[in-house]
Short mmCIF file of C-alpha atoms in Angstrom, two decimals:
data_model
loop_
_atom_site.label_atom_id
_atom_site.label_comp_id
_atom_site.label_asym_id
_atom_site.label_seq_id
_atom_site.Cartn_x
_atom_site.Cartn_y
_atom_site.Cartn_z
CA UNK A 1 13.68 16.45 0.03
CA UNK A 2 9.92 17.14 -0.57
CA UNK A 3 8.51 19.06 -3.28
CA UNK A 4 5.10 20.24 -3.67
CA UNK A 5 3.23 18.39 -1.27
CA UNK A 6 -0.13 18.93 -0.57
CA UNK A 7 -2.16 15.99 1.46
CA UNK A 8 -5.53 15.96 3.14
CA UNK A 9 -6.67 13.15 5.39
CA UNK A 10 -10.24 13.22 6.60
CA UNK A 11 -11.21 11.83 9.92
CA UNK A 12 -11.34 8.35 9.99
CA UNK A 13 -9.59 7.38 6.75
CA UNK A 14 -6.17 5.38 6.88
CA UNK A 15 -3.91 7.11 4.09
CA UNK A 16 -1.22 4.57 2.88
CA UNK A 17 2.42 6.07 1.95
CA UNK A 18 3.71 3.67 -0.62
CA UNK A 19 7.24 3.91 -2.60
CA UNK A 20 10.65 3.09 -2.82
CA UNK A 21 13.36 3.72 -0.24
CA UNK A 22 14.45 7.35 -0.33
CA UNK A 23 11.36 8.65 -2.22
CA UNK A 24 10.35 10.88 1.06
CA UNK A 25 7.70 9.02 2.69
CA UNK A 26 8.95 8.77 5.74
CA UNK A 27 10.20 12.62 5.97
CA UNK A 28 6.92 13.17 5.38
CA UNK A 29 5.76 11.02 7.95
CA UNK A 30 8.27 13.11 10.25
CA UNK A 31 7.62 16.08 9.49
CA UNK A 32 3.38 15.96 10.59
CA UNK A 33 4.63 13.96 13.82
CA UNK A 34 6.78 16.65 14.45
CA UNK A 35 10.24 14.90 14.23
CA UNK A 36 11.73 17.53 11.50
CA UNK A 37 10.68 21.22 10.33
CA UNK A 38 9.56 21.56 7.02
CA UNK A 39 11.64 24.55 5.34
CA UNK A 40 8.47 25.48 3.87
CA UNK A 41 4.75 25.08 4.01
CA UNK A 42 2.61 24.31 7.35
CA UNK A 43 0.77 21.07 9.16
CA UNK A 44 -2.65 21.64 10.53
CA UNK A 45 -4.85 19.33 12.54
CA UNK A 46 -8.53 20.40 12.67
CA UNK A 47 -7.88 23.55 10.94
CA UNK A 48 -5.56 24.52 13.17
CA UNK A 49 -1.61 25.21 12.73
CA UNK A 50 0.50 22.64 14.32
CA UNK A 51 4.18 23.02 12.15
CA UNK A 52 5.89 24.26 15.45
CA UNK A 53 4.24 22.49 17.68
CA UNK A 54 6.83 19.97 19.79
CA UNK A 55 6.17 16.50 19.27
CA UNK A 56 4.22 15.64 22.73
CA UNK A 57 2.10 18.06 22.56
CA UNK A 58 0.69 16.84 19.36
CA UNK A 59 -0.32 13.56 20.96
CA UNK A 60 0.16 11.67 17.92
CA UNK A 61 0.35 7.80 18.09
CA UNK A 62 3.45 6.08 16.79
CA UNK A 63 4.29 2.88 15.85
CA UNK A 64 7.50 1.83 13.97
CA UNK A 65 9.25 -1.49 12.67
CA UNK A 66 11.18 -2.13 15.90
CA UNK A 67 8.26 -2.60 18.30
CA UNK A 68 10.35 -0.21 20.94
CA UNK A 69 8.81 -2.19 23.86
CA UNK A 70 10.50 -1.45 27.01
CA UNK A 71 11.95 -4.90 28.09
CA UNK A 72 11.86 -4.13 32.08
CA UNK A 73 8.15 -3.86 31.54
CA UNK A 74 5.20 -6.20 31.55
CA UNK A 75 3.19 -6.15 28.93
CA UNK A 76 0.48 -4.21 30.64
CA UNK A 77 3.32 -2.19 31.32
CA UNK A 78 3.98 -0.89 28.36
CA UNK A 79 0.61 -0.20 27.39
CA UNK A 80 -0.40 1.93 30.20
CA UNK A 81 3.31 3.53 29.27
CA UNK A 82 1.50 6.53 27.49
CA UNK A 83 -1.20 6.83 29.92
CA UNK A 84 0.46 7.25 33.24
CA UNK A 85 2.83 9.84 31.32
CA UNK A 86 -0.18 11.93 30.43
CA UNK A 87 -1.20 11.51 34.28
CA UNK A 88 -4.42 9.48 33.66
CA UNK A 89 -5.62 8.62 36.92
CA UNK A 90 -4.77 4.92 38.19
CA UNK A 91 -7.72 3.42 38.11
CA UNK A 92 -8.69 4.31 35.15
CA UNK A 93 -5.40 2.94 33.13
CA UNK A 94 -6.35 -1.00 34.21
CA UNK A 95 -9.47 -1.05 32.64
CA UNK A 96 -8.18 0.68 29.26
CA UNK A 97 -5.09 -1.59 29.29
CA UNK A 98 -7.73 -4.55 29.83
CA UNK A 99 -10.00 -3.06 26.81
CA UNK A 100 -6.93 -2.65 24.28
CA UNK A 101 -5.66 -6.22 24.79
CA UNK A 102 -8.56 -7.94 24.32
CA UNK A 103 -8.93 -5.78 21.13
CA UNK A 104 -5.53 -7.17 20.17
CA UNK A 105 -6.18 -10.81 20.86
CA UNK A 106 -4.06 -11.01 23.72
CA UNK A 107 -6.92 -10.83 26.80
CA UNK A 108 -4.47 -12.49 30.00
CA UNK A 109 -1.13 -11.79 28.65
CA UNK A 110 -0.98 -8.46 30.56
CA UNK A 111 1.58 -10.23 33.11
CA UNK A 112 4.04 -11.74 30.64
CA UNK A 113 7.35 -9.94 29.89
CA UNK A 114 8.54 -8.61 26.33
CA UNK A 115 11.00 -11.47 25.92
CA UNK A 116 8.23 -14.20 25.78
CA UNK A 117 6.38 -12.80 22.89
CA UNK A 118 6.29 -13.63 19.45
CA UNK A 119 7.14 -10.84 16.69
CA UNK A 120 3.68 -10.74 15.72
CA UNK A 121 2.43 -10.37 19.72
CA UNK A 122 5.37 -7.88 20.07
CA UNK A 123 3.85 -5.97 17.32
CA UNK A 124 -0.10 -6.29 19.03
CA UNK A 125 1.19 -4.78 22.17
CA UNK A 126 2.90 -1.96 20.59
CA UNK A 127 -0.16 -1.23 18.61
CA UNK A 128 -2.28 -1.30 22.00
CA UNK A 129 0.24 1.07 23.06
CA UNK A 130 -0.01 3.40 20.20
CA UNK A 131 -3.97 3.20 20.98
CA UNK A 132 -3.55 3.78 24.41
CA UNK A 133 -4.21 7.51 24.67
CA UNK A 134 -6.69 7.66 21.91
CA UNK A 135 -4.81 9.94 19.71
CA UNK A 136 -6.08 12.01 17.03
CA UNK A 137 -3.94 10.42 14.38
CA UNK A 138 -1.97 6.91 14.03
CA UNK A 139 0.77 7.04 12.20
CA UNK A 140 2.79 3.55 11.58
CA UNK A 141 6.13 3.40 9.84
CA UNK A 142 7.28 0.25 8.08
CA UNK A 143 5.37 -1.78 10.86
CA UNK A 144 5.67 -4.85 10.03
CA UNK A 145 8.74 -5.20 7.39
CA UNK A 146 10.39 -7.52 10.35
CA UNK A 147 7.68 -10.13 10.23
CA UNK A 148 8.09 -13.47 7.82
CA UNK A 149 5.44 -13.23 5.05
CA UNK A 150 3.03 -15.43 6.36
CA UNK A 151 2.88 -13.44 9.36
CA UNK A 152 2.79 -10.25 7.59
CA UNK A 153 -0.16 -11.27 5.83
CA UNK A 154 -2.20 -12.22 8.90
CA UNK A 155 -1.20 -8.68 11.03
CA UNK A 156 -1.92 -6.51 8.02
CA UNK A 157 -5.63 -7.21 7.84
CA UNK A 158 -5.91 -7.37 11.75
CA UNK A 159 -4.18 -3.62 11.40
CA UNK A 160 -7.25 -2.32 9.33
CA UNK A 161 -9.74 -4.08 11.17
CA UNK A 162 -8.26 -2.70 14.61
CA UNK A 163 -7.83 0.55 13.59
CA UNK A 164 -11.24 1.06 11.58
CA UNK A 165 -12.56 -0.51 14.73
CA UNK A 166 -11.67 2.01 16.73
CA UNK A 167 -12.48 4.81 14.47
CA UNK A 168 -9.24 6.24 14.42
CA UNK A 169 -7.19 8.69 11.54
CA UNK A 170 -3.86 6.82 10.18
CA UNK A 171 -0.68 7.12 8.07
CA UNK A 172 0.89 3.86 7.47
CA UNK A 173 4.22 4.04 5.55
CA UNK A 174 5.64 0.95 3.48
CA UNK A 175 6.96 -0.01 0.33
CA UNK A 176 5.01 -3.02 0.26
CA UNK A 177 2.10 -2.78 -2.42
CA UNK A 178 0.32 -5.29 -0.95
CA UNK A 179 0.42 -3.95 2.33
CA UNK A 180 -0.97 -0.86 1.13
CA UNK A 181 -3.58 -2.10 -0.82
CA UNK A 182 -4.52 -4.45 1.69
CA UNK A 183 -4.46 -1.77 4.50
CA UNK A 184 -5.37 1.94 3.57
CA UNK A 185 -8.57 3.25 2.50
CA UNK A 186 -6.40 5.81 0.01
CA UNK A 187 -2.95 5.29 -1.46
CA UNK A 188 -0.37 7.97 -1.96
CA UNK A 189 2.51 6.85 -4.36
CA UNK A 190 5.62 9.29 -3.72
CA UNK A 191 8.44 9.03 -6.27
CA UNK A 192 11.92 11.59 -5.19
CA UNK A 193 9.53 13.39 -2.95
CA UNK A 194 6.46 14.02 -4.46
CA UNK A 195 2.92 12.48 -4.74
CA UNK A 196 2.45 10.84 -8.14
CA UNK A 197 -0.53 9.55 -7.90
CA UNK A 198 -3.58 9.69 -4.94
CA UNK A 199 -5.90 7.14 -5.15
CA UNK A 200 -8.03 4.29 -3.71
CA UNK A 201 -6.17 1.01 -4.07
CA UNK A 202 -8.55 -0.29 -6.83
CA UNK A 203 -8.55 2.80 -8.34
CA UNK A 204 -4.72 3.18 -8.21
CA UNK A 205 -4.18 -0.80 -9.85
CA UNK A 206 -7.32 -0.45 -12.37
CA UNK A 207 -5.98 3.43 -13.98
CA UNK A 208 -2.49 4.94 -12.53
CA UNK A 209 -1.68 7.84 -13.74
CA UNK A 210 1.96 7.78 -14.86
CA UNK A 211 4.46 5.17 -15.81
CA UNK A 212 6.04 5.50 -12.38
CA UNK A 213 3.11 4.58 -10.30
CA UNK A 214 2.05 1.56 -13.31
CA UNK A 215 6.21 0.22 -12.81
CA UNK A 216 5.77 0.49 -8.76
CA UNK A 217 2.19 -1.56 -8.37
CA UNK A 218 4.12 -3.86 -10.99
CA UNK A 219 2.64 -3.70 -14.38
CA UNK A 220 4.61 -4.90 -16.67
CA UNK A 221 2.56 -3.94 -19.83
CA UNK A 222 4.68 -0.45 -21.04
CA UNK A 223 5.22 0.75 -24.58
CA UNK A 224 6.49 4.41 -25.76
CA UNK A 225 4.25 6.24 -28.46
CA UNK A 226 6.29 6.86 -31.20
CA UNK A 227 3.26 8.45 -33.47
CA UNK A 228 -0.01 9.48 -32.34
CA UNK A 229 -3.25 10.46 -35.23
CA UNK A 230 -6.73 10.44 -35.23
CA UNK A 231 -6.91 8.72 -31.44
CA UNK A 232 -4.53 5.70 -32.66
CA UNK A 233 -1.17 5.77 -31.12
CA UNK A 234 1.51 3.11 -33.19
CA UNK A 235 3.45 1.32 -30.31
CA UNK A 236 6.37 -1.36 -30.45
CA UNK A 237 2.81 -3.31 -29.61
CA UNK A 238 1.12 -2.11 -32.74
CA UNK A 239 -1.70 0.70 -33.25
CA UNK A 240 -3.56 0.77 -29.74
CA UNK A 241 -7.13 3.06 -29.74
CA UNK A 242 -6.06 5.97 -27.02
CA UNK A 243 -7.33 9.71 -25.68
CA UNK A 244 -5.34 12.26 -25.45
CA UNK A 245 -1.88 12.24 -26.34
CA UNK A 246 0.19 10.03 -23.90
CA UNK A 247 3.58 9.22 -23.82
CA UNK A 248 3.04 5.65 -23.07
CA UNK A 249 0.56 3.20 -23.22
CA UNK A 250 -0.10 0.74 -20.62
CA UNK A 251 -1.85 -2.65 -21.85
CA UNK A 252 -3.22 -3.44 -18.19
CA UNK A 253 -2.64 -7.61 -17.77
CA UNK A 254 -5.71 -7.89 -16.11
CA UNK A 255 -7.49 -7.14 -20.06
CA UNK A 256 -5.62 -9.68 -22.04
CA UNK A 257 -6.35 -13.51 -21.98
CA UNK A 258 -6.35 -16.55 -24.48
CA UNK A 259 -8.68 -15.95 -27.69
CA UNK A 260 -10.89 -19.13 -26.25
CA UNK A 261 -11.67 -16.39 -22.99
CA UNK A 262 -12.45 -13.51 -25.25
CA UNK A 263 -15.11 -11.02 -24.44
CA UNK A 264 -16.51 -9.13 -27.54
CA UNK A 265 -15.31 -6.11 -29.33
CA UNK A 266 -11.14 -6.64 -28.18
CA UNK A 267 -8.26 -6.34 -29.80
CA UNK A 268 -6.62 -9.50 -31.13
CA UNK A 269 -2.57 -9.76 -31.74
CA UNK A 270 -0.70 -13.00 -32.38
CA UNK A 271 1.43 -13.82 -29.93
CA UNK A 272 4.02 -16.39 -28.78
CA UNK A 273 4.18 -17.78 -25.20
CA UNK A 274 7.65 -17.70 -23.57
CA UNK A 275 7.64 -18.65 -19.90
CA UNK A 276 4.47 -19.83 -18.00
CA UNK A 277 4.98 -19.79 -14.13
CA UNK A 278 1.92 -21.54 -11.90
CA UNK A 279 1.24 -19.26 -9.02
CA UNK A 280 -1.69 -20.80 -7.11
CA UNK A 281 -4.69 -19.16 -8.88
CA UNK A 282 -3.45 -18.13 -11.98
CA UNK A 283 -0.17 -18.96 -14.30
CA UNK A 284 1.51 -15.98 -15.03
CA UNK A 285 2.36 -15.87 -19.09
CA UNK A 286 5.04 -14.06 -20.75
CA UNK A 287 4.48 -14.07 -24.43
CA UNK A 288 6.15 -12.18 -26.90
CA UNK A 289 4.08 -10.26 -29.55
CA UNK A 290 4.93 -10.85 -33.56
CA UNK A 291 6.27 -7.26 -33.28
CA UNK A 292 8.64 -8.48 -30.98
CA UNK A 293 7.35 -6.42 -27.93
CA UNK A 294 6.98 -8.92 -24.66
CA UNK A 295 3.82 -8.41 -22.96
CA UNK A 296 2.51 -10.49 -19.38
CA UNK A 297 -1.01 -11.51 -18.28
CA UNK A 298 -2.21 -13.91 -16.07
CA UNK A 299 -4.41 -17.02 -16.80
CA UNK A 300 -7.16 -18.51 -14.39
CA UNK A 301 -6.19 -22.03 -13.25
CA UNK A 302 -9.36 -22.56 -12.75
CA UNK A 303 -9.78 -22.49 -16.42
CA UNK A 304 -7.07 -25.30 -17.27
CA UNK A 305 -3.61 -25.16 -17.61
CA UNK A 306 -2.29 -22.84 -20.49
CA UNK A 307 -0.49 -23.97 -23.80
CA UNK A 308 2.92 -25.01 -23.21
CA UNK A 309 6.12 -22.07 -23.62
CA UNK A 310 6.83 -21.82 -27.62
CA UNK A 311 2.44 -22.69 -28.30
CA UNK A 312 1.17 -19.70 -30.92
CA UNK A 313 -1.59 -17.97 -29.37
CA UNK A 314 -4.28 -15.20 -30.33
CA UNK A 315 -4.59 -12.97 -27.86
CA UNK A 316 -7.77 -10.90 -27.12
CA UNK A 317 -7.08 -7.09 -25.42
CA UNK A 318 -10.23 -5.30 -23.96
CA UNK A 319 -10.00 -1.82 -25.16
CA UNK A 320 -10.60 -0.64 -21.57
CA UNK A 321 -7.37 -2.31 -20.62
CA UNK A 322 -5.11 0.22 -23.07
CA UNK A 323 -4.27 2.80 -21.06
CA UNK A 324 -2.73 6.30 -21.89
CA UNK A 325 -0.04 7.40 -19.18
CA UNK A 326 1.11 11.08 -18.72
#
């Protein structure tokens, strides 16, 4: 069920969908393409009213997890699918088909069946296919959550640059973070069918809004007020300098690092490591504050490695990383 939605997408600007399963994201998705009726409210594309519109006469393009490629088809095939059903004359469907594989990376494979691709060519020609028609809006649902991780990595920057290439308007659904961030120009963070939080991704990692969104980009770094005076709130992480009058405090990981990596004017708090895990660039550190309250940062490998788990540490907090969450 949706609640309250209200979403804008200008032309041109790739609007991720990011949450958990079952949060509404890809109702929503359905609903502008057409699939399902909202009970209430309206879609409009350019101003005009579209909510009962049927789905093909929208002309939206769709791409989803399971490629959908028609297996009897050539590859060209299935990219001039779209075309010849919107009667585009014949010879102009060879050199568009031509055009969009070549924008894929896969100039000469027009010929080649389905069954010989690769899951990330499978997902290239269904993409083409999507772009066939030039549609107003793109909208791409979980589109790569079949693909191994290394693969995923590669497609979801090709995505972007395909699709800004072109110029085009897109939705793309996931509950990947790093697919969204990666991806869309704006993220919109549903939680049980409504937008928490709208935001570019830097914007959306650097200051979320609630303690939903701050849990669901995975920062760790939460601690109730229990008493709030004079713009000091007292936290199981000790008396933190806030606006307002939040419910919880975020200390954001990317402000806290070893007292020898200080910048002026922080907060210091002893603190004792528990677990250090090496993740390529930086260790991830789990420490545990002398109030007892755990709290996780990450440390530049670049800078050495850190002191071993059980090592007493200072710890310096910019005051820009405490963070007041509704």
């Amino acid at each position: 069920m949706l609640c309250d939605i209200s979403l804008e997408i200008p032309a041109g600007e790739i609007v991720g969908l990011l949450g958990p399963s079952g949060c509404g994201k890809t109702t929503l998705l359905r609903i502008i393409a057409g699939l399902e009726t909202p009970d209430e409210g309206e879609v409009n594309l350019n101003s005009q009213r579209i909510t009962d519109q049927p789905v093909h006469e929208r002309g939206f393009g769709l791409m989803f997890q399971d490629h959908a490629l028609f297996p009897h088809l050539s590859v060209a095939d299935n990219v001039a699918f779209g075309l010849k059903m919107r009667g585009v004359a014949a010879q102009a469907i060879t050199p568009r088909v031509e055009e969009l594989l070549e924008l894929v990376e896969l100039s000469g494979a027009g010929k080649r069946s389905p069954a010989t691709l690769s899951g990330g060519e499978k997902q290239r020609v269904a993409l083409a296919r999507s772009l066939a028609p030039n549609p107003p809006l793109l909208m791409l649902d979980e589109p790569l959550g079949s693909l191994d991780r290394v693969l995923r990595e590669r497609l979801m920057v090709d995505l972007r640059r395909i699709i800004k290439q072109v110029g085009l308007t897109a939705i793309y659904v996931t509950h990947d973070r790093q697919e969204a961030f990666v991806t869309a120009d704006r993220i919109a963070v549903m939680n049980a069918g409504r937008i928490e939080q709208i935001a570019a991704p830097q914007d959306l990692y650097r200051r979320p809004a609630t303690q939903f969104v701050a849990q669901f980009i995975g920062l760790q770094n939460l601690y109730p007020v229990l008493s709030h005076h004079d713009g000091v709130a007292e936290t199981s992480a000790g008396s933190l300098p806030v606006a307002g009058s939040p419910k919880t405090i975020l200390i954001h990981p990317g402000g806290v690092r070893l007292f020898d990596f200080a910048k002026d004017g922080g907060l210091t708090r002893r603190a004792t490591l528990s677990t250090v895990r090496f993740g390529g660039e930086t260790y991830t550190i789990e420490a545990k504050l002398e109030s007892g309250a755990p709290i996780v940062f990450d440390h530049p490998a670049f800078n050495g490695a850190p002191p071993e788990p059980g090592a007493i540490v200072q710890l310096e907090i910019d005051r820009g990383a405490v963070i007041g969450l509704d």
